[in-house]
Amino acid sequence: MKLWKNLVLATASLAVGCSAVNMKTASAAIVNYAFTVESPTRNGQGFFSFDDETFSDSIFPETVVKSLSFQFDGDSNVYTEQDDIAYPNFPIVSLVSSVNGQPSIELSYFFLDKTNPAEFYYEIVGEDLTILDANFQNTEIGFGKVTYAKVPEPTTVFGAVIVLGTSLIINQKSRLLKQ
């Protein structure tokens, strides 16, 4: 009888915890993404965030990036949203349709090389990195690939910890009662 009471209490608290987590997630507007750049000459990683409630109502919805941090491997320079040559109107995130019908995002970010600003430009558009020669404007001298991964919200991680913890407690209590 005591196990049943504890199980009902644990299930109720889990339901309340999960509903609170879902309510907070539904009201969150800031979305975080990690991205990786791979090219024959340079690789790097970065993060950016944007407000998903501020997409334009155009055929190609877009919104301005709120924060961005990017760094090439082996380079001490950190590039931010303010390094985009068209800041504060860029960098932007565009919402595009993918093959499976789910919308996906594309980053548009154009910045100068901090080590050699008179030598190179970098342009990220969607899944493409283009390295441009600054001396001969728009002369493409290198290409690369950009991949994106959505970073889970802390509330999603917190909800998973609650479920796991509650499951472990119930499992432990049921073991103790069986002895």
Coordinates of C-alpha atoms in Angstrom, one line a residue:
M1 CA 0.0 0.0 0.0
K2 CA 2.9 2.4 0.9
L3 CA 4.6 1.7 -2.5
W4 CA 1.3 2.5 -4.4
K5 CA 1.0 5.8 -2.4
N6 CA 4.7 6.7 -3.2
L7 CA 4.2 5.8 -6.8
V8 CA 1.2 8.0 -7.1
L9 CA 2.9 10.8 -5.3
A10 CA 6.0 10.5 -7.5
T11 CA 3.9 10.4 -10.7
A12 CA 2.0 13.5 -9.7
S13 CA 5.1 15.4 -8.9
L14 CA 6.7 14.3 -12.2
A15 CA 3.6 15.5 -14.1
V16 CA 3.7 18.9 -12.3
G17 CA 7.4 19.2 -13.0
C18 CA 7.1 18.3 -16.7
S19 CA 4.1 20.6 -17.2
A20 CA 6.1 23.5 -15.7
V21 CA 9.0 22.7 -17.9
N22 CA 6.8 22.5 -21.0
M23 CA 5.2 25.8 -20.1
K24 CA 8.5 27.5 -19.8
T25 CA 9.8 26.0 -23.0
A26 CA 6.7 27.1 -24.9
S27 CA 7.2 30.8 -23.9
A28 CA 11.0 30.8 -24.7
A29 CA 11.8 32.8 -27.8
I30 CA 15.6 32.7 -27.9
V31 CA 16.9 29.7 -29.9
N32 CA 20.6 28.6 -29.8
Y33 CA 22.5 26.8 -32.5
A34 CA 26.1 25.5 -32.7
F35 CA 27.8 25.5 -36.1
T36 CA 30.9 23.9 -37.5
V37 CA 32.9 25.1 -40.5
E38 CA 35.1 22.6 -42.5
S39 CA 37.2 23.5 -45.4
P40 CA 40.5 22.3 -46.9
T41 CA 42.3 25.3 -45.4
R42 CA 40.4 26.3 -42.2
N43 CA 38.1 24.7 -39.7
G44 CA 36.2 26.3 -36.8
Q45 CA 33.3 26.2 -34.4
G46 CA 30.8 28.7 -33.2
F47 CA 27.4 29.5 -31.6
F48 CA 24.7 31.9 -32.4
S49 CA 21.2 32.7 -31.0
F50 CA 18.2 34.5 -32.4
D51 CA 14.6 35.3 -31.3
D52 CA 12.3 32.9 -33.2
E53 CA 9.3 35.2 -32.6
T54 CA 10.8 38.0 -34.7
F55 CA 11.0 36.3 -38.1
S56 CA 9.8 38.6 -40.9
D57 CA 6.4 37.9 -42.6
S58 CA 8.0 37.7 -46.1
I59 CA 8.2 34.7 -48.5
F60 CA 11.7 34.1 -47.1
P61 CA 11.3 34.7 -43.3
E62 CA 14.5 36.1 -41.7
T63 CA 15.6 37.6 -38.4
V64 CA 18.7 39.3 -37.2
V65 CA 21.1 37.3 -35.0
K66 CA 21.1 38.4 -31.4
S67 CA 24.6 37.0 -30.6
L68 CA 27.3 35.1 -32.4
S69 CA 30.7 33.8 -31.5
F70 CA 33.0 32.0 -33.9
Q71 CA 36.6 30.9 -33.8
F72 CA 38.8 29.1 -36.3
D73 CA 40.9 26.2 -35.0
G74 CA 44.3 27.3 -33.8
D75 CA 43.4 31.0 -34.1
S76 CA 43.1 33.2 -31.0
N77 CA 40.7 35.7 -32.8
V78 CA 37.0 35.4 -31.9
Y79 CA 34.5 36.7 -34.4
T80 CA 31.2 38.1 -33.2
E81 CA 28.0 39.4 -34.8
Q82 CA 29.6 42.8 -34.7
D83 CA 32.3 41.7 -37.1
D84 CA 29.7 41.3 -39.9
I85 CA 30.4 44.0 -42.5
A86 CA 26.7 44.9 -42.6
Y87 CA 26.2 45.0 -38.8
P88 CA 23.7 45.8 -37.2
N89 CA 21.4 44.6 -40.1
F90 CA 23.4 41.4 -40.4
P91 CA 24.2 38.5 -39.7
I92 CA 20.7 37.1 -40.3
V93 CA 19.1 33.7 -39.9
S94 CA 16.7 32.6 -42.6
L95 CA 14.0 30.0 -42.3
V96 CA 13.9 27.6 -45.2
S97 CA 12.0 24.4 -46.0
S98 CA 14.0 21.2 -46.0
V99 CA 13.5 18.0 -47.9
N100 CA 11.4 16.3 -45.1
G101 CA 9.1 19.3 -44.9
Q102 CA 10.5 20.5 -41.5
P103 CA 11.8 24.1 -41.6
S104 CA 15.5 24.5 -41.1
I105 CA 17.7 27.6 -40.6
E106 CA 20.5 29.1 -42.6
L107 CA 23.0 31.6 -41.3
S108 CA 24.2 34.5 -43.4
Y109 CA 27.4 36.0 -42.1
F110 CA 30.1 38.0 -44.0
F111 CA 33.3 39.0 -42.1
L112 CA 36.9 40.0 -42.6
D113 CA 39.9 37.9 -41.5
K114 CA 41.1 39.6 -38.3
T115 CA 44.7 38.4 -38.9
N116 CA 44.9 39.5 -42.5
P117 CA 42.0 41.9 -43.2
A118 CA 43.5 43.1 -46.4
E119 CA 43.8 39.5 -47.7
F120 CA 40.7 37.5 -46.9
Y121 CA 36.9 37.7 -46.5
Y122 CA 34.8 34.9 -45.3
E123 CA 31.1 34.4 -46.2
I124 CA 28.8 31.9 -44.6
V125 CA 25.5 31.4 -46.4
G126 CA 23.5 28.4 -45.4
E127 CA 25.6 25.3 -45.6
D128 CA 28.4 27.0 -47.6
L129 CA 31.5 28.8 -46.6
T130 CA 33.3 30.9 -49.3
I131 CA 36.7 32.3 -48.8
L132 CA 37.2 35.4 -50.9
D133 CA 40.4 37.3 -51.9
A134 CA 40.2 40.8 -50.5
N135 CA 42.5 42.2 -53.1
F136 CA 40.4 41.0 -56.0
Q137 CA 36.9 41.5 -54.7
N138 CA 34.5 38.6 -55.2
T139 CA 37.3 36.3 -56.3
E140 CA 36.5 32.9 -54.7
I141 CA 39.7 31.2 -53.5
G142 CA 38.3 28.5 -51.2
F143 CA 35.1 26.7 -50.3
G144 CA 33.9 24.8 -47.3
K145 CA 30.8 23.3 -45.6
V146 CA 28.8 24.5 -42.6
T147 CA 26.8 22.2 -40.4
Y148 CA 24.3 23.3 -37.7
A149 CA 23.0 21.6 -34.5
K150 CA 20.3 23.0 -32.3
V151 CA 21.5 23.4 -28.7
P152 CA 18.9 22.1 -26.2
E153 CA 17.3 24.6 -23.9
P154 CA 18.3 24.2 -20.2
T155 CA 14.7 23.5 -19.3
T156 CA 14.7 20.5 -21.6
V157 CA 17.8 19.1 -19.9
F158 CA 16.3 19.9 -16.5
G159 CA 13.2 18.0 -17.4
A160 CA 15.2 14.9 -18.5
V161 CA 17.1 15.1 -15.1
I162 CA 13.8 15.2 -13.2
V163 CA 12.4 12.2 -15.1
L164 CA 15.7 10.2 -14.6
G165 CA 15.9 11.1 -10.9
T166 CA 12.3 10.2 -10.2
S167 CA 12.7 6.9 -12.0
L168 CA 15.8 6.0 -10.0
I169 CA 14.1 6.8 -6.7
I170 CA 11.0 4.7 -7.6
N171 CA 13.2 1.8 -8.7
Q172 CA 15.3 2.0 -5.5
K173 CA 12.2 2.1 -3.3
S174 CA 10.6 -0.9 -5.1
R175 CA 13.9 -2.9 -4.6
L176 CA 13.9 -2.1 -0.8
L177 CA 10.2 -3.2 -0.5
K178 CA 10.9 -6.5 -2.2
Q179 CA 13.6 -7.4 0.3

